[in-house]
Amino acid sequence: IAGITQAPTSQILAAGRRMTLRCTQDMRHNAMYWYRQDLGLGLRLIHYSNTAGTTGKGEVPDGYSVSRANTDDFPLTLASAVPSQTSVYFCASSDGTATGELFFGEGSRLTVL
Amino acid sequence: GQNIDQPTEMTATEGAIVQINCTYQTSGFNGLFWYQQHAGEAPTFLSYNVLDGLEEKGRFSSFLSRSKGYSYLLLKELQMKDSASYLCAVRDRDYKLSFGAGTTVTVRA
C-alpha cells in the first residue's frame, strides 16, 4: 500500500541521547515535512524539504536537524534530546502542486525523560 | 508568518449541522486546507480553497473569504463518526502549511 512509513511508532528516550526518527514515502512526492503535535498547540512545522537535496527551517527548528539525500527518505534527528521534545511527531509529504494536500504518516510518539 | 484561530471545542447532536470558523492572518496566502484528525490517528485531508466561495464535497463544505481572512467548515447530517478534531491550515507561497490548534467536535446521540 502506497503511503508514508514512520519508525519507530513509539520510543522512550533518556535526556541527552541522540535519536533519529525515520520517514519513508513511496509516492514520489517532491515535498516532505516534519511536524510536532502538542496538546493545545496543534501541529507545528519543524523542518521541510521542497525537493531532494534541499531543506528549510519551519516554525520550531531548534534542537532538530534533517537531511534529504533522495526523494523517498526524510529523517529527523534530535542531536541531544531534552524533555521539552516529548511530543508526537508526524512526517508528511505532498506532490507540491497547487492543489496538493499533505499525506501524513501515522506518527511517532517520543517521550524524553 | 501565520496566525490561525479556531474555536477549541464544539458539541452538536447527531443529524444536526455544525459550522467551524477559522480566521487567519498571513504574509502570503496560497490556499486554505481543512483536515480531520481522529484521536490517536494521523490527520486526513478534507478540503481545499484558494479562491473565494464555497466548495462542497458530500456532507462537508468549506467556504473562503480572502479579503476577510476567514474560512468555515460546514458539517451536515452529523454522524457519530464525525467526532474528531478539525484542523484549519493555511499555505504560504513557499508551500509550507501552518495549522491552527484544531477544533474538537463531539457528536452526541
Short mmCIF file of N, CA and C in Angstrom, two decimals, chain A:
data_model
loop_
_atom_site.label_atom_id
_atom_site.label_comp_id
_atom_site.label_asym_id
_atom_site.label_seq_id
_atom_site.Cartn_x
_atom_site.Cartn_y
_atom_site.Cartn_z
N ILE A 1 0.86 -1.19 0.00
CA ILE A 1 0.00 0.00 0.00
C ILE A 1 0.89 1.23 0.00
N ALA A 2 0.65 2.13 -0.96
CA ALA A 2 1.45 3.34 -1.07
C ALA A 2 1.18 4.24 0.12
N GLY A 3 2.20 5.01 0.51
CA GLY A 3 1.99 5.93 1.61
C GLY A 3 3.28 6.33 2.27
N ILE A 4 3.16 6.74 3.52
CA ILE A 4 4.31 7.19 4.30
C ILE A 4 4.50 6.28 5.49
N THR A 5 5.70 5.84 5.71
CA THR A 5 6.03 4.97 6.83
C THR A 5 6.95 5.70 7.78
N GLN A 6 6.57 5.71 9.05
CA GLN A 6 7.41 6.31 10.09
C GLN A 6 7.88 5.23 11.06
N ALA A 7 9.09 5.40 11.59
CA ALA A 7 9.61 4.48 12.60
C ALA A 7 10.56 5.25 13.52
N PRO A 8 10.54 4.92 14.83
CA PRO A 8 9.65 3.97 15.46
C PRO A 8 8.25 4.56 15.68
N THR A 9 7.31 3.70 16.05
CA THR A 9 5.97 4.16 16.37
C THR A 9 5.96 4.88 17.71
N SER A 10 6.76 4.36 18.62
CA SER A 10 6.83 4.92 19.96
C SER A 10 8.21 4.66 20.53
N GLN A 11 8.71 5.62 21.32
CA GLN A 11 10.06 5.49 21.89
C GLN A 11 10.16 6.29 23.17
N ILE A 12 10.79 5.69 24.17
CA ILE A 12 11.14 6.41 25.39
C ILE A 12 12.64 6.59 25.39
N LEU A 13 13.07 7.80 25.66
CA LEU A 13 14.46 8.17 25.46
C LEU A 13 14.97 8.94 26.67
N ALA A 14 16.19 8.66 27.08
CA ALA A 14 16.80 9.44 28.16
C ALA A 14 17.29 10.78 27.63
N ALA A 15 17.16 11.80 28.44
CA ALA A 15 17.65 13.13 28.05
C ALA A 15 19.13 13.05 27.74
N GLY A 16 19.52 13.79 26.69
CA GLY A 16 20.91 13.82 26.28
C GLY A 16 21.26 12.82 25.20
N ARG A 17 20.38 11.85 24.96
CA ARG A 17 20.64 10.85 23.93
C ARG A 17 20.31 11.39 22.55
N ARG A 18 20.94 10.81 21.57
CA ARG A 18 20.68 11.14 20.17
C ARG A 18 19.60 10.21 19.62
N MET A 19 18.71 10.75 18.81
CA MET A 19 17.61 9.95 18.29
C MET A 19 17.30 10.36 16.86
N THR A 20 17.08 9.38 15.99
CA THR A 20 16.66 9.67 14.63
C THR A 20 15.31 9.04 14.36
N LEU A 21 14.36 9.85 13.95
CA LEU A 21 13.05 9.36 13.53
C LEU A 21 13.09 9.20 12.01
N ARG A 22 12.68 8.02 11.57
CA ARG A 22 12.77 7.74 10.14
C ARG A 22 11.43 7.97 9.45
N CYS A 23 11.50 8.40 8.20
CA CYS A 23 10.31 8.65 7.39
C CYS A 23 10.62 8.28 5.95
N THR A 24 9.78 7.42 5.39
CA THR A 24 9.95 6.99 4.00
C THR A 24 8.61 7.06 3.30
N GLN A 25 8.63 7.61 2.08
CA GLN A 25 7.40 7.65 1.28
C GLN A 25 7.66 7.01 -0.08
N ASP A 26 6.62 6.37 -0.62
CA ASP A 26 6.76 5.70 -1.91
C ASP A 26 5.84 6.30 -2.96
N MET A 27 5.45 7.54 -2.77
CA MET A 27 4.55 8.22 -3.71
C MET A 27 5.32 9.14 -4.66
N ARG A 28 6.64 9.17 -4.55
CA ARG A 28 7.50 10.02 -5.37
C ARG A 28 7.14 11.50 -5.22
N HIS A 29 6.70 11.87 -4.03
CA HIS A 29 6.38 13.27 -3.77
C HIS A 29 7.66 14.09 -3.63
N ASN A 30 7.62 15.29 -4.18
CA ASN A 30 8.80 16.16 -4.07
C ASN A 30 8.96 16.74 -2.67
N ALA A 31 7.86 17.17 -2.08
CA ALA A 31 7.94 17.90 -0.81
C ALA A 31 7.69 16.97 0.38
N MET A 32 8.48 17.18 1.44
CA MET A 32 8.29 16.42 2.68
C MET A 32 8.43 17.36 3.87
N TYR A 33 7.77 16.99 4.96
CA TYR A 33 7.67 17.88 6.12
C TYR A 33 7.76 17.06 7.42
N TRP A 34 8.25 17.71 8.46
CA TRP A 34 8.17 17.17 9.81
C TRP A 34 7.43 18.16 10.69
N TYR A 35 6.39 17.64 11.38
CA TYR A 35 5.63 18.43 12.33
C TYR A 35 5.71 17.76 13.69
N ARG A 36 5.55 18.56 14.74
CA ARG A 36 5.31 18.02 16.06
C ARG A 36 3.93 18.49 16.51
N GLN A 37 3.24 17.63 17.26
CA GLN A 37 1.90 17.97 17.71
C GLN A 37 1.84 17.86 19.22
N ASP A 38 1.49 18.95 19.86
CA ASP A 38 1.38 19.03 21.30
C ASP A 38 0.00 19.54 21.66
N LEU A 39 -0.52 19.03 22.77
CA LEU A 39 -1.87 19.37 23.20
C LEU A 39 -2.04 20.88 23.33
N GLY A 40 -3.06 21.41 22.70
CA GLY A 40 -3.36 22.82 22.79
C GLY A 40 -2.57 23.70 21.83
N LEU A 41 -1.55 23.13 21.19
CA LEU A 41 -0.72 23.92 20.28
C LEU A 41 -0.88 23.51 18.83
N GLY A 42 -1.49 22.40 18.59
CA GLY A 42 -1.67 21.94 17.22
C GLY A 42 -0.38 21.46 16.59
N LEU A 43 -0.39 21.36 15.29
CA LEU A 43 0.76 20.90 14.53
C LEU A 43 1.69 22.07 14.24
N ARG A 44 2.96 21.92 14.57
CA ARG A 44 3.94 22.97 14.30
C ARG A 44 5.05 22.42 13.42
N LEU A 45 5.39 23.17 12.39
CA LEU A 45 6.36 22.72 11.40
C LEU A 45 7.78 22.84 11.96
N ILE A 46 8.53 21.75 11.88
CA ILE A 46 9.91 21.74 12.37
C ILE A 46 10.88 22.05 11.23
N HIS A 47 10.88 21.20 10.22
CA HIS A 47 11.70 21.37 9.02
C HIS A 47 10.91 20.87 7.82
N TYR A 48 11.34 21.30 6.64
CA TYR A 48 10.69 20.85 5.42
C TYR A 48 11.72 20.72 4.32
N SER A 49 11.29 20.06 3.24
CA SER A 49 12.15 19.91 2.07
C SER A 49 11.26 19.96 0.85
N ASN A 50 11.52 20.90 -0.04
CA ASN A 50 10.69 21.04 -1.24
C ASN A 50 11.12 20.08 -2.35
N THR A 51 12.36 19.61 -2.27
CA THR A 51 12.85 18.65 -3.24
C THR A 51 14.12 18.00 -2.70
N ALA A 52 14.47 16.85 -3.24
CA ALA A 52 15.68 16.17 -2.77
C ALA A 52 16.89 17.09 -2.88
N GLY A 53 17.70 17.09 -1.81
CA GLY A 53 18.90 17.91 -1.78
C GLY A 53 18.72 19.27 -1.14
N THR A 54 17.48 19.66 -0.84
CA THR A 54 17.22 20.95 -0.21
C THR A 54 16.39 20.77 1.05
N THR A 55 16.66 21.59 2.06
CA THR A 55 15.86 21.59 3.29
C THR A 55 15.68 23.02 3.75
N GLY A 56 14.67 23.23 4.61
CA GLY A 56 14.41 24.54 5.14
C GLY A 56 13.89 24.45 6.56
N LYS A 57 14.01 25.55 7.29
CA LYS A 57 13.55 25.59 8.67
C LYS A 57 12.09 26.00 8.75
N GLY A 58 11.38 25.36 9.65
CA GLY A 58 10.00 25.72 9.91
C GLY A 58 9.88 26.64 11.10
N GLU A 59 8.78 26.47 11.82
CA GLU A 59 8.47 27.35 12.95
C GLU A 59 9.29 27.03 14.19
N VAL A 60 9.60 25.75 14.42
CA VAL A 60 10.29 25.32 15.65
C VAL A 60 11.47 24.41 15.32
N PRO A 61 12.51 24.91 14.66
CA PRO A 61 13.60 24.05 14.21
C PRO A 61 14.69 23.74 15.23
N ASP A 62 14.76 24.54 16.32
CA ASP A 62 15.89 24.41 17.25
C ASP A 62 15.92 23.04 17.91
N GLY A 63 17.11 22.42 17.88
CA GLY A 63 17.28 21.11 18.50
C GLY A 63 17.05 19.95 17.55
N TYR A 64 16.67 20.28 16.31
CA TYR A 64 16.38 19.25 15.31
C TYR A 64 17.20 19.50 14.04
N SER A 65 17.53 18.41 13.34
CA SER A 65 18.14 18.54 12.03
C SER A 65 17.53 17.51 11.10
N VAL A 66 17.60 17.79 9.79
CA VAL A 66 17.05 16.88 8.79
C VAL A 66 18.03 16.78 7.63
N SER A 67 17.83 15.77 6.81
CA SER A 67 18.57 15.61 5.57
C SER A 67 17.63 15.05 4.52
N ARG A 68 17.94 15.31 3.26
CA ARG A 68 17.10 14.79 2.16
C ARG A 68 18.04 14.35 1.04
N ALA A 69 18.60 13.17 1.26
CA ALA A 69 19.57 12.65 0.30
C ALA A 69 18.90 12.12 -0.97
N ASN A 70 17.64 11.70 -0.86
CA ASN A 70 16.90 11.21 -2.01
C ASN A 70 15.43 11.58 -1.86
N THR A 71 14.63 11.23 -2.86
CA THR A 71 13.23 11.64 -2.85
C THR A 71 12.43 10.94 -1.75
N ASP A 72 12.76 9.71 -1.43
CA ASP A 72 11.91 8.90 -0.59
C ASP A 72 12.09 9.10 0.91
N ASP A 73 13.29 9.47 1.34
CA ASP A 73 13.61 9.45 2.77
C ASP A 73 13.84 10.84 3.34
N PHE A 74 13.35 11.05 4.56
CA PHE A 74 13.47 12.37 5.19
C PHE A 74 13.60 12.16 6.71
N PRO A 75 14.78 11.76 7.19
CA PRO A 75 14.94 11.50 8.62
C PRO A 75 15.06 12.78 9.44
N LEU A 76 14.55 12.72 10.66
CA LEU A 76 14.63 13.83 11.60
C LEU A 76 15.51 13.40 12.77
N THR A 77 16.53 14.19 13.09
CA THR A 77 17.46 13.83 14.16
C THR A 77 17.40 14.83 15.30
N LEU A 78 17.33 14.28 16.52
CA LEU A 78 17.47 15.07 17.73
C LEU A 78 18.88 14.79 18.23
N ALA A 79 19.76 15.77 18.17
CA ALA A 79 21.16 15.53 18.49
C ALA A 79 21.37 15.21 19.97
N SER A 80 20.64 15.90 20.83
CA SER A 80 20.74 15.70 22.27
C SER A 80 19.36 15.99 22.86
N ALA A 81 18.57 14.94 23.03
CA ALA A 81 17.15 15.11 23.38
C ALA A 81 16.96 15.79 24.74
N VAL A 82 15.93 16.62 24.81
CA VAL A 82 15.53 17.28 26.06
C VAL A 82 14.06 16.99 26.32
N PRO A 83 13.62 17.06 27.59
CA PRO A 83 12.22 16.71 27.91
C PRO A 83 11.18 17.51 27.14
N SER A 84 11.50 18.76 26.77
CA SER A 84 10.54 19.58 26.01
C SER A 84 10.32 19.06 24.59
N GLN A 85 11.13 18.10 24.17
CA GLN A 85 10.93 17.48 22.87
C GLN A 85 10.01 16.26 22.94
N THR A 86 9.45 16.01 24.10
CA THR A 86 8.41 15.00 24.24
C THR A 86 7.20 15.45 23.44
N SER A 87 6.77 14.64 22.47
CA SER A 87 5.71 15.05 21.57
C SER A 87 5.35 13.89 20.65
N VAL A 88 4.33 14.12 19.84
CA VAL A 88 4.04 13.21 18.74
C VAL A 88 4.55 13.86 17.46
N TYR A 89 5.36 13.15 16.72
CA TYR A 89 5.98 13.68 15.51
C TYR A 89 5.32 13.06 14.28
N PHE A 90 4.90 13.93 13.37
CA PHE A 90 4.29 13.48 12.13
C PHE A 90 5.16 13.89 10.95
N CYS A 91 5.41 12.93 10.09
CA CYS A 91 6.04 13.20 8.81
C CYS A 91 4.93 13.30 7.76
N ALA A 92 5.10 14.17 6.79
CA ALA A 92 4.10 14.34 5.75
C ALA A 92 4.77 14.58 4.41
N SER A 93 4.04 14.32 3.34
CA SER A 93 4.57 14.60 2.01
C SER A 93 3.48 15.19 1.14
N SER A 94 3.92 15.85 0.06
CA SER A 94 3.00 16.47 -0.88
C SER A 94 3.63 16.45 -2.26
N ASP A 95 2.79 16.38 -3.30
CA ASP A 95 3.36 16.40 -4.64
C ASP A 95 3.77 17.81 -5.06
N GLY A 96 3.48 18.80 -4.20
CA GLY A 96 3.96 20.15 -4.44
C GLY A 96 3.19 20.92 -5.49
N THR A 97 2.07 20.36 -5.97
CA THR A 97 1.27 21.08 -6.95
C THR A 97 0.33 22.07 -6.24
N ALA A 98 -0.38 22.86 -7.00
CA ALA A 98 -1.24 23.89 -6.42
C ALA A 98 -2.30 23.31 -5.49
N THR A 99 -2.86 22.19 -5.85
CA THR A 99 -3.91 21.59 -5.02
C THR A 99 -3.39 20.45 -4.17
N GLY A 100 -2.09 20.26 -4.14
CA GLY A 100 -1.52 19.10 -3.45
C GLY A 100 -1.70 19.15 -1.95
N GLU A 101 -2.50 18.23 -1.43
CA GLU A 101 -2.66 18.19 0.01
C GLU A 101 -1.51 17.40 0.63
N LEU A 102 -1.40 17.50 1.95
CA LEU A 102 -0.40 16.73 2.69
C LEU A 102 -0.94 15.34 3.00
N PHE A 103 -0.07 14.35 2.82
CA PHE A 103 -0.35 12.99 3.28
C PHE A 103 0.54 12.75 4.49
N PHE A 104 -0.07 12.28 5.57
CA PHE A 104 0.66 12.12 6.82
C PHE A 104 0.98 10.66 7.11
N GLY A 105 2.13 10.46 7.76
CA GLY A 105 2.42 9.17 8.34
C GLY A 105 1.62 8.99 9.62
N GLU A 106 1.75 7.82 10.24
CA GLU A 106 0.94 7.50 11.41
C GLU A 106 1.47 8.13 12.70
N GLY A 107 2.63 8.72 12.63
CA GLY A 107 3.15 9.43 13.79
C GLY A 107 4.13 8.60 14.61
N SER A 108 5.03 9.31 15.28
CA SER A 108 5.98 8.68 16.21
C SER A 108 5.85 9.38 17.55
N ARG A 109 5.49 8.61 18.56
CA ARG A 109 5.32 9.19 19.90
C ARG A 109 6.63 9.08 20.64
N LEU A 110 7.22 10.23 20.98
CA LEU A 110 8.52 10.26 21.63
C LEU A 110 8.39 10.85 23.03
N THR A 111 8.92 10.13 24.00
CA THR A 111 8.95 10.60 25.39
C THR A 111 10.40 10.72 25.82
N VAL A 112 10.78 11.92 26.26
CA VAL A 112 12.15 12.17 26.71
C VAL A 112 12.13 12.36 28.23
N LEU A 113 12.83 11.51 28.93
CA LEU A 113 12.82 11.56 30.40
C LEU A 113 14.08 12.18 30.97
#
